[in-house]
Amino acid sequence: MTEDLKPVSPAALGPDLTRRAFLYGTVAAGAVGAAGGPAFAQAAKTIEWWDQFAPLVPLHQKIWEEFSAKNPGVKIAYTQMNPADMMQALQLAFRSKRAPDIHSILTSDLSVTNQLSKAGWFSPLDASFNADTPFLKEALLEGMTVFNGKAYSFPIFSFRQHETSLWWTKPFMEQAGIDPAAGPKTWDEMRKAAQAMTKGRTYGLILPLQFTNRMANHVLDLAQVAGAPGRFDWRTGAYPFGSEPFVQAVEFLLSFQRDGSLHPASSSLDARQGRARWAAGEAGMFFDGPWNSGVVKGSFAQVLDTLGAASIPLPSSGQPAFTYHTPPSGEFWISSQCEDPAIATKILQLFTTDAYYVGLAERMDQPPLDLSAVDRANVHPTYKTVVEGFKKVVRLAPEPLIKNPNVAQVYAEMKPVTPGVGEIVQGAMGGAVSNVKATLQQYADKLTAERDRAIKVVKDKGVQVSLDDWVFPNWKQGEDYTASHYKT
């Protein structure tokens, strides 16, 4: 399920999670085999592999076994790690010179991988690595998966995803008088549907208010379709959290509580608990990511065919709307203590094949880097519907770290700023925040001041960095910001 597979993104909260992201995390994947004869049969090799992608193990195990069969001298020893323990375990392993050959890093914070690269944690992919597909070439970006011109890692998941697709139970939608195959398209339609679904002990919507990172990402997605550029205003570099689209997004979520259509248990639920109650029929609608199809199939299979899904609802119909996602980071990293990066690279190469992308799609979690693989995969219709929505709505955002890798030092210097967006939503729902706009603006102002302070500290050390690194004059709403845009 996605809480195991997907790192919690600090994107919506700004870079203030850098230190915590460094201290607590993991991500990763499995292994692969090379075509042809037993290239490494002369000497026995064991490739130690650590990650926390438990739901992907069956897919990865098959690849590992095929690789070992074709290369009898090589076997992969897999260790499934607890996300909360991964970084500490890696730090201890590196200090004792017993680091795994291949491992994952659980963070969406690109400054962490930059810091670890500079600290000498990684070996580059061997020169034999083949990135000869358009989607893979575009994903290899300096400061993310490429350092000093050398590729060190690659993503397996597409950036075209968000966490705020709308999911519903068809019988509830029928009762609300809305086509259960299409669902509500706008915020007003969703509010009306929620009110119609709310009867007795059944409610229109359930939210995971205890999962503040998820709530922050819901607000970010909703604010973007309302016109916000993203976690920064790419045209000015300013934090936009006090802008009207963010206020509208929070007020939209609050409206369900005000009219009584929000499940009252929402205040005490995380995403897993909220999903379970929704699947049990306590609410008609639930915001979630693409992984919801896979989680429901695994845990609540009896209700899977009663579900409908669609892309994120919009403030109003008939106008283009987009969300923006930063470029995907690498999932697998070869340790600098790996004795044979060439073997590790050949194993990793098979995580770039069509067969692997189709296999990823069939897990129905985050969509694969090659989105076209979903069309060739055996997946539930809701998963295809949600991924098709991503193609229409999600665009690639600029990334300051790609423009100037020294931005990583600013992020590392910045201290956490609280309350963040998720906590502000939580406070507004609980009555502790009375003026949403003022509180969001205070958060933006504190982030601005903290970033200014961090920039000064880093510049005083002689590092070339400035606010201009957060400004992208050639960014255009509705367009992907690709590698070529950084050169103009």
Coordinates of C-alpha atoms in Angstrom, one line a residue:
M1 CA 0.0 0.0 0.0
T2 CA 1.2 3.5 -0.6
E3 CA 2.0 4.4 2.9
D4 CA 4.7 1.7 2.6
L5 CA 5.7 2.5 -0.9
K6 CA 5.5 6.2 -1.2
P7 CA 7.7 8.7 0.8
V8 CA 5.8 11.4 2.4
S9 CA 6.4 14.5 0.3
P10 CA 7.5 17.7 2.1
A11 CA 6.8 19.6 -1.1
A12 CA 3.6 21.3 0.1
L13 CA 5.3 22.4 3.3
G14 CA 8.4 23.9 1.7
P15 CA 11.9 22.8 2.5
D16 CA 11.5 23.0 6.3
L17 CA 11.5 19.2 6.6
T18 CA 15.0 18.7 5.3
R19 CA 16.6 17.7 8.7
R20 CA 13.8 15.4 9.6
A21 CA 13.7 13.9 6.1
F22 CA 17.4 13.2 6.5
L23 CA 17.1 11.6 9.9
Y24 CA 14.1 9.3 9.2
G25 CA 13.7 7.6 5.9
T26 CA 13.9 5.2 2.9
V27 CA 12.6 4.4 -0.5
A28 CA 13.5 1.9 -3.1
A29 CA 12.9 -1.1 -5.2
G30 CA 14.1 -4.5 -6.4
A31 CA 16.4 -6.1 -8.9
V32 CA 16.9 -7.1 -12.4
G33 CA 18.6 -9.4 -14.8
A34 CA 20.7 -9.0 -17.9
A35 CA 20.0 -10.8 -21.2
G36 CA 22.5 -13.3 -22.5
G37 CA 24.9 -15.7 -20.9
P38 CA 26.4 -16.0 -17.4
A39 CA 28.5 -12.8 -17.5
F40 CA 29.6 -13.2 -13.9
A41 CA 30.0 -16.9 -13.5
Q42 CA 33.7 -16.9 -12.7
A43 CA 33.3 -15.6 -9.1
A44 CA 30.6 -15.8 -6.6
K45 CA 29.0 -12.5 -5.8
T46 CA 26.4 -11.5 -3.3
I47 CA 24.7 -8.2 -3.9
E48 CA 23.2 -6.9 -0.6
W49 CA 20.0 -5.0 -1.2
W50 CA 18.1 -2.9 1.4
D51 CA 14.7 -1.2 0.8
Q52 CA 11.2 -0.9 2.3
F53 CA 9.0 -1.6 -0.7
A54 CA 7.3 -4.6 0.8
P55 CA 4.4 -4.7 -1.7
L56 CA 6.8 -4.8 -4.6
V57 CA 8.8 -7.7 -3.4
P58 CA 7.0 -10.4 -5.5
L59 CA 7.7 -8.4 -8.6
H60 CA 11.3 -7.8 -7.6
Q61 CA 11.9 -11.3 -6.4
K62 CA 11.0 -12.7 -9.9
I63 CA 13.6 -10.3 -11.5
W64 CA 16.3 -11.2 -9.0
E65 CA 15.7 -14.9 -9.5
E66 CA 15.9 -14.5 -13.3
F67 CA 19.1 -12.5 -13.0
S68 CA 20.7 -15.1 -10.8
A69 CA 19.6 -17.9 -13.2
K70 CA 21.3 -16.2 -16.1
N71 CA 24.3 -15.2 -14.0
P72 CA 24.9 -18.3 -11.7
G73 CA 27.8 -16.6 -9.8
V74 CA 25.6 -13.8 -8.6
K75 CA 22.8 -13.8 -6.0
I76 CA 20.8 -10.9 -4.4
A77 CA 20.4 -10.9 -0.7
Y78 CA 17.4 -8.8 0.1
T79 CA 16.6 -7.1 3.5
Q80 CA 13.3 -5.4 4.0
M81 CA 13.7 -2.4 6.2
N82 CA 11.4 -0.4 8.5
P83 CA 11.1 3.1 7.1
A84 CA 11.6 4.6 10.5
D85 CA 14.8 2.8 11.0
M86 CA 16.3 3.0 7.5
M87 CA 18.5 6.1 7.7
Q88 CA 19.9 5.2 11.1
A89 CA 20.7 1.7 9.9
L90 CA 22.4 3.1 6.8
Q91 CA 24.5 5.5 8.8
L92 CA 25.7 2.8 11.1
A93 CA 26.4 0.5 8.1
F94 CA 28.5 3.1 6.4
R95 CA 30.4 3.9 9.5
S96 CA 31.2 0.3 10.0
K97 CA 32.0 -0.2 6.3
R98 CA 29.2 -2.7 5.9
A99 CA 26.9 -0.7 3.7
P100 CA 24.6 -2.7 1.4
D101 CA 25.6 -2.7 -2.3
I102 CA 22.2 -1.2 -3.4
H103 CA 19.9 0.8 -1.1
S104 CA 17.1 3.3 -1.0
I105 CA 16.7 6.8 0.5
L106 CA 13.2 7.7 1.7
T107 CA 12.8 11.4 1.0
S108 CA 11.3 13.6 -1.6
D109 CA 13.7 16.3 -0.4
L110 CA 16.4 16.6 -3.2
S111 CA 18.8 18.4 -0.9
V112 CA 19.2 15.2 1.1
T113 CA 20.5 13.2 -1.9
N114 CA 22.8 16.1 -2.8
Q115 CA 24.2 16.1 0.7
L116 CA 24.7 12.3 0.6
S117 CA 26.3 12.5 -2.8
K118 CA 28.8 15.1 -1.6
A119 CA 29.4 13.0 1.5
G120 CA 30.5 10.1 -0.7
W121 CA 27.7 7.7 -0.1
F122 CA 27.1 6.7 -3.8
S123 CA 28.9 5.2 -6.7
P124 CA 27.8 6.2 -10.2
L125 CA 26.1 3.8 -12.5
D126 CA 28.5 1.9 -14.7
A127 CA 29.2 3.2 -18.2
S128 CA 27.2 0.2 -19.5
F129 CA 23.9 1.8 -18.2
N130 CA 21.6 2.4 -21.1
A131 CA 19.1 5.3 -20.8
D132 CA 18.0 5.2 -24.5
T133 CA 14.3 6.0 -24.0
P134 CA 12.9 9.5 -24.1
F135 CA 11.1 9.4 -20.7
L136 CA 14.3 8.0 -19.0
K137 CA 16.6 10.6 -20.7
E138 CA 14.3 13.4 -19.5
A139 CA 14.4 12.0 -16.0
L140 CA 18.2 12.1 -15.7
L141 CA 18.8 15.7 -14.4
E142 CA 21.9 17.3 -12.9
G143 CA 21.4 17.8 -9.2
M144 CA 18.9 15.0 -8.9
T145 CA 20.0 11.8 -10.4
V146 CA 23.1 13.1 -12.1
F147 CA 26.1 14.7 -10.3
N148 CA 29.0 16.3 -12.1
G149 CA 27.8 14.8 -15.4
K150 CA 27.6 11.2 -14.1
A151 CA 24.3 9.3 -13.7
Y152 CA 23.9 7.8 -10.2
S153 CA 20.3 6.8 -10.1
F154 CA 17.0 7.0 -12.0
P155 CA 13.3 7.1 -11.1
I156 CA 10.9 4.3 -11.6
F157 CA 7.7 6.3 -11.1
S158 CA 6.2 9.1 -13.2
F159 CA 6.0 12.6 -12.0
R160 CA 2.5 12.7 -13.4
Q161 CA 0.6 12.0 -10.2
H162 CA -1.0 13.7 -7.3
E163 CA -2.7 12.7 -4.1
T164 CA -6.1 14.3 -4.6
S165 CA -8.0 12.3 -7.1
L166 CA -11.6 11.9 -6.0
W167 CA -12.8 8.4 -5.1
W168 CA -16.4 7.4 -4.4
T169 CA -18.8 4.5 -3.8
K170 CA -21.1 4.2 -6.8
P171 CA -24.3 3.5 -4.8
F172 CA -23.8 6.6 -2.8
M173 CA -23.2 8.7 -5.9
E174 CA -26.4 7.3 -7.4
Q175 CA -28.3 8.3 -4.3
A176 CA -26.9 11.8 -4.7
G177 CA -28.4 11.9 -8.2
I178 CA -25.0 12.1 -10.0
D179 CA -23.8 9.7 -12.7
P180 CA -21.8 7.1 -10.7
A181 CA -19.5 6.5 -13.7
A182 CA -18.5 10.2 -14.0
G183 CA -18.8 11.6 -10.5
P184 CA -18.8 15.3 -9.6
K185 CA -16.6 17.6 -11.7
T186 CA -16.6 20.8 -9.7
W187 CA -16.3 21.8 -6.1
D188 CA -19.9 22.9 -5.9
E189 CA -21.1 19.5 -7.4
M190 CA -19.0 17.7 -4.8
R191 CA -20.4 19.7 -2.0
K192 CA -24.0 19.0 -3.1
A193 CA -23.2 15.3 -3.6
A194 CA -21.7 15.2 0.0
Q195 CA -24.8 16.8 1.4
A196 CA -27.1 14.3 -0.4
M197 CA -25.0 11.4 0.9
T198 CA -25.1 12.5 4.5
K199 CA -27.9 10.6 6.3
G200 CA -27.9 9.1 9.7
R201 CA -24.4 7.8 10.5
T202 CA -23.3 8.0 6.9
Y203 CA -21.4 11.1 5.6
G204 CA -20.4 12.6 2.3
L205 CA -16.7 12.9 2.8
I206 CA -14.0 11.6 5.1
L207 CA -10.6 13.3 5.5
P208 CA -7.3 12.1 7.2
L209 CA -6.8 15.2 9.3
Q210 CA -4.3 13.5 11.6
F211 CA -2.0 12.9 8.6
T212 CA -1.0 16.6 8.3
N213 CA 1.5 15.9 5.4
R214 CA -1.3 14.4 3.4
M215 CA -3.6 17.2 4.2
A216 CA -0.9 19.7 3.1
N217 CA -0.6 17.9 -0.2
H218 CA -4.4 17.9 -0.7
V219 CA -4.4 21.7 -0.1
L220 CA -1.5 22.2 -2.5
D221 CA -3.3 20.2 -5.3
L222 CA -6.6 22.0 -4.8
A223 CA -4.9 25.4 -4.7
Q224 CA -3.1 24.6 -7.9
V225 CA -6.3 23.8 -9.8
A226 CA -7.6 27.1 -8.4
G227 CA -4.7 28.9 -10.0
A228 CA -1.7 28.7 -7.7
P229 CA 1.6 27.9 -9.4
G230 CA 2.8 25.5 -6.7
R231 CA 4.9 25.6 -3.5
F232 CA 6.7 28.6 -5.0
D233 CA 5.5 31.3 -7.4
W234 CA 8.0 30.3 -10.1
R235 CA 7.8 33.8 -11.6
T236 CA 8.9 35.6 -8.4
G237 CA 10.3 32.9 -6.1
A238 CA 7.8 34.0 -3.4
Y239 CA 5.9 31.5 -1.2
P240 CA 2.3 31.7 -2.3
F241 CA 0.6 30.1 0.8
G242 CA -1.3 33.3 1.7
S243 CA -2.7 33.8 -1.8
E244 CA -6.3 33.5 -2.7
P245 CA -6.1 30.0 -4.3
F246 CA -4.7 28.5 -1.1
V247 CA -7.3 30.3 1.0
Q248 CA -10.0 29.0 -1.4
A249 CA -8.6 25.4 -1.1
V250 CA -8.7 25.4 2.7
E251 CA -12.2 27.0 2.8
F252 CA -13.4 24.4 0.4
L253 CA -12.3 21.6 2.8
L254 CA -13.8 23.5 5.7
S255 CA -17.2 23.8 3.9
F256 CA -17.8 20.1 4.4
Q257 CA -17.5 20.4 8.2
R258 CA -19.6 23.5 8.2
D259 CA -22.5 21.9 6.4
G260 CA -22.2 18.6 8.4
S261 CA -21.2 16.4 5.5
L262 CA -17.7 15.7 6.9
H263 CA -17.3 12.5 8.9
P264 CA -16.9 13.6 12.5
A265 CA -14.1 11.0 13.1
S266 CA -11.9 12.7 10.5
S267 CA -10.1 14.7 13.2
S268 CA -8.6 11.6 14.6
L269 CA -7.9 9.6 11.4
D270 CA -4.8 9.1 9.3
A271 CA -5.0 8.0 5.6
R272 CA -5.1 4.3 6.3
Q273 CA -7.9 4.6 9.0
G274 CA -9.8 7.0 6.8
R275 CA -9.6 4.7 3.8
A276 CA -10.8 1.7 5.9
R277 CA -13.8 3.6 7.2
W278 CA -14.7 4.9 3.7
A279 CA -14.4 1.4 2.3
A280 CA -16.7 0.2 5.1
G281 CA -19.4 2.5 3.9
E282 CA -19.2 5.2 6.5
A283 CA -18.6 7.9 3.9
G284 CA -19.3 8.3 0.2
M285 CA -16.2 10.1 -0.9
F286 CA -12.4 10.1 -0.2
F287 CA -9.4 11.9 -1.6
D288 CA -6.5 9.7 -2.4
G289 CA -3.7 8.9 -4.8
P290 CA -3.5 6.3 -7.6
W291 CA -2.4 3.6 -5.1
N292 CA -5.9 3.5 -3.7
S293 CA -6.9 0.9 -6.4
G294 CA -4.1 -1.4 -5.3
V295 CA -4.7 -0.9 -1.5
V296 CA -8.4 -1.6 -1.9
K297 CA -7.8 -4.7 -4.0
G298 CA -5.4 -6.0 -1.3
S299 CA -7.4 -5.1 1.8
F300 CA -11.0 -4.5 0.8
A301 CA -11.4 -6.5 -2.4
Q302 CA -15.1 -7.0 -1.9
V303 CA -15.8 -3.3 -2.6
L304 CA -13.4 -2.7 -5.4
D305 CA -16.0 -3.0 -8.2
T306 CA -18.4 -0.7 -6.4
L307 CA -15.9 2.2 -6.6
G308 CA -15.6 5.1 -9.0
A309 CA -12.8 7.6 -9.5
A310 CA -11.9 10.7 -11.4
S311 CA -9.3 13.4 -11.5
I312 CA -9.3 16.2 -9.0
P313 CA -12.5 18.2 -8.9
L314 CA -12.1 21.8 -10.1
P315 CA -13.4 25.1 -8.7
S316 CA -15.4 25.6 -11.8
S317 CA -15.9 23.8 -15.1
G318 CA -14.8 24.9 -18.5
Q319 CA -11.4 26.3 -17.6
P320 CA -8.0 24.7 -17.9
A321 CA -6.6 23.6 -14.6
F322 CA -3.2 22.0 -13.7
T323 CA -1.2 20.7 -10.8
Y324 CA 2.6 20.8 -10.8
H325 CA 5.0 18.1 -9.7
T326 CA 8.8 18.4 -9.3
P327 CA 10.9 16.0 -11.3
P328 CA 11.1 12.5 -9.8
S329 CA 14.3 11.6 -7.9
G330 CA 16.2 8.3 -8.0
E331 CA 14.9 5.3 -6.2
F332 CA 17.9 3.0 -6.2
W333 CA 21.5 4.0 -5.3
I334 CA 24.7 2.0 -5.6
S335 CA 26.7 2.3 -2.4
S336 CA 30.2 3.7 -2.6
Q337 CA 31.2 0.6 -0.6
C338 CA 29.9 -1.7 -3.4
E339 CA 32.8 -3.8 -4.7
D340 CA 31.4 -4.3 -8.2
P341 CA 29.2 -1.4 -9.4
A342 CA 29.2 -3.0 -12.9
I343 CA 27.2 -6.0 -11.6
A344 CA 24.9 -3.7 -9.6
T345 CA 24.3 -1.6 -12.7
K346 CA 23.4 -4.6 -14.8
I347 CA 20.9 -5.6 -12.1
L348 CA 19.4 -2.1 -12.0
Q349 CA 19.2 -1.9 -15.8
L350 CA 16.2 -4.2 -15.8
F351 CA 14.3 -1.8 -13.7
T352 CA 14.1 0.3 -16.9
T353 CA 12.4 -2.3 -19.1
D354 CA 8.9 -2.4 -20.5
A355 CA 8.2 -5.6 -18.6
Y356 CA 9.1 -3.9 -15.3
Y357 CA 7.0 -0.9 -16.0
V358 CA 4.0 -3.1 -16.8
G359 CA 4.7 -5.1 -13.6
L360 CA 4.8 -1.8 -11.6
A361 CA 1.5 -0.7 -13.2
E362 CA -0.1 -4.0 -12.2
R363 CA 0.7 -3.3 -8.6
M364 CA -1.6 -0.3 -9.0
D365 CA 0.5 2.0 -6.9
Q366 CA 2.4 5.1 -8.1
P367 CA 2.2 5.1 -11.9
P368 CA 5.4 3.8 -13.7
L369 CA 7.8 6.2 -15.4
D370 CA 6.5 5.0 -18.8
L371 CA 2.8 5.8 -18.4
S372 CA 2.0 4.0 -21.6
A373 CA 2.7 0.7 -19.8
V374 CA -0.6 1.2 -17.9
D375 CA -2.4 0.6 -21.2
R376 CA -0.6 -2.8 -21.6
A377 CA -1.2 -3.8 -17.9
N378 CA -3.9 -5.8 -16.3
V379 CA -5.3 -3.1 -14.0
H380 CA -8.6 -2.1 -12.5
P381 CA -10.6 0.5 -14.5
T382 CA -10.4 3.0 -11.7
Y383 CA -6.6 2.9 -11.9
K384 CA -6.6 3.6 -15.7
T385 CA -9.1 6.4 -15.1
V386 CA -7.0 8.1 -12.5
V387 CA -3.8 7.8 -14.6
E388 CA -5.6 9.2 -17.6
G389 CA -6.5 12.2 -15.5
F390 CA -2.9 12.7 -14.5
K391 CA -2.0 13.0 -18.2
K392 CA -4.4 15.9 -18.6
V393 CA -3.8 17.7 -15.4
V394 CA -0.2 17.2 -14.0
R395 CA 2.7 19.2 -15.4
L396 CA 6.4 19.1 -14.6
A397 CA 7.5 22.0 -12.3
P398 CA 10.8 23.8 -12.2
E399 CA 13.2 22.7 -9.5
P400 CA 15.7 25.3 -7.9
L401 CA 18.2 22.5 -7.1
I402 CA 18.5 21.7 -10.8
K403 CA 19.1 25.4 -11.6
N404 CA 21.7 25.7 -8.9
P405 CA 22.8 22.6 -6.8
N406 CA 24.0 25.1 -4.1
V407 CA 20.4 25.5 -3.2
A408 CA 20.8 22.3 -1.3
Q409 CA 22.9 24.1 1.2
V410 CA 20.2 26.7 1.8
Y411 CA 17.7 23.9 2.4
A412 CA 20.1 22.2 4.8
E413 CA 20.5 25.5 6.7
M414 CA 16.7 26.2 7.0
K415 CA 15.0 25.4 10.3
P416 CA 11.5 24.0 10.5
V417 CA 8.7 26.5 10.3
T418 CA 5.4 25.7 12.1
P419 CA 2.5 25.4 12.0
G420 CA 2.6 24.2 8.4
V421 CA -0.3 24.0 5.9
G422 CA -1.5 20.6 7.3
E423 CA -1.5 21.9 10.9
I424 CA -3.3 25.0 9.8
V425 CA -6.1 22.9 8.2
Q426 CA -6.2 20.8 11.4
G427 CA -6.4 24.0 13.5
A428 CA -9.1 25.5 11.4
M429 CA -11.2 22.3 11.6
G430 CA -10.8 22.3 15.4
G431 CA -11.5 26.0 15.9
A432 CA -8.0 27.0 16.9
V433 CA -7.5 29.0 13.6
S434 CA -10.2 31.6 13.0
N435 CA -8.5 33.6 10.2
V436 CA -7.3 31.2 7.6
K437 CA -5.9 33.8 5.2
A438 CA -3.9 35.6 7.9
T439 CA -2.5 32.3 9.3
L440 CA -1.5 31.1 5.9
Q441 CA 0.2 34.4 5.2
Q442 CA 2.0 34.3 8.5
Y443 CA 3.4 30.9 7.5
A444 CA 4.5 32.2 4.1
D445 CA 6.1 35.2 5.8
K446 CA 8.0 33.0 8.3
L447 CA 9.2 30.7 5.4
T448 CA 10.4 33.8 3.5
A449 CA 12.3 35.1 6.5
E450 CA 13.9 31.7 7.2
R451 CA 14.9 31.3 3.6
D452 CA 16.4 34.8 3.5
R453 CA 18.4 34.0 6.7
A454 CA 19.6 30.7 5.3
I455 CA 20.6 32.3 2.0
K456 CA 22.7 34.9 3.9
V457 CA 24.4 32.3 6.0
V458 CA 25.3 30.2 3.0
K459 CA 26.5 33.3 1.0
D460 CA 28.6 34.4 3.9
K461 CA 30.5 31.1 3.5
G462 CA 31.3 32.0 -0.1
V463 CA 28.7 29.9 -1.8
Q464 CA 27.1 31.3 -4.9
V465 CA 23.4 31.3 -4.3
S466 CA 20.6 33.9 -4.3
L467 CA 16.8 34.3 -4.4
D468 CA 17.1 34.4 -8.2
D469 CA 17.6 30.6 -8.1
W470 CA 13.9 30.3 -7.2
V471 CA 12.8 32.4 -10.1
F472 CA 12.0 31.0 -13.5
P473 CA 10.9 33.8 -15.9
N474 CA 10.3 31.3 -18.8
W475 CA 7.9 29.2 -16.8
K476 CA 4.4 29.1 -18.4
Q477 CA 1.3 27.8 -16.7
G478 CA 0.1 24.5 -18.2
E479 CA 3.5 23.5 -19.7
D480 CA 6.1 21.0 -18.6
Y481 CA 9.3 22.6 -17.5
T482 CA 11.8 20.2 -19.1
A483 CA 15.6 20.0 -19.1
S484 CA 15.8 22.3 -22.1
H485 CA 14.1 25.1 -20.2
Y486 CA 17.0 25.4 -17.7
K487 CA 19.3 26.3 -20.6
T488 CA 17.4 29.3 -21.8

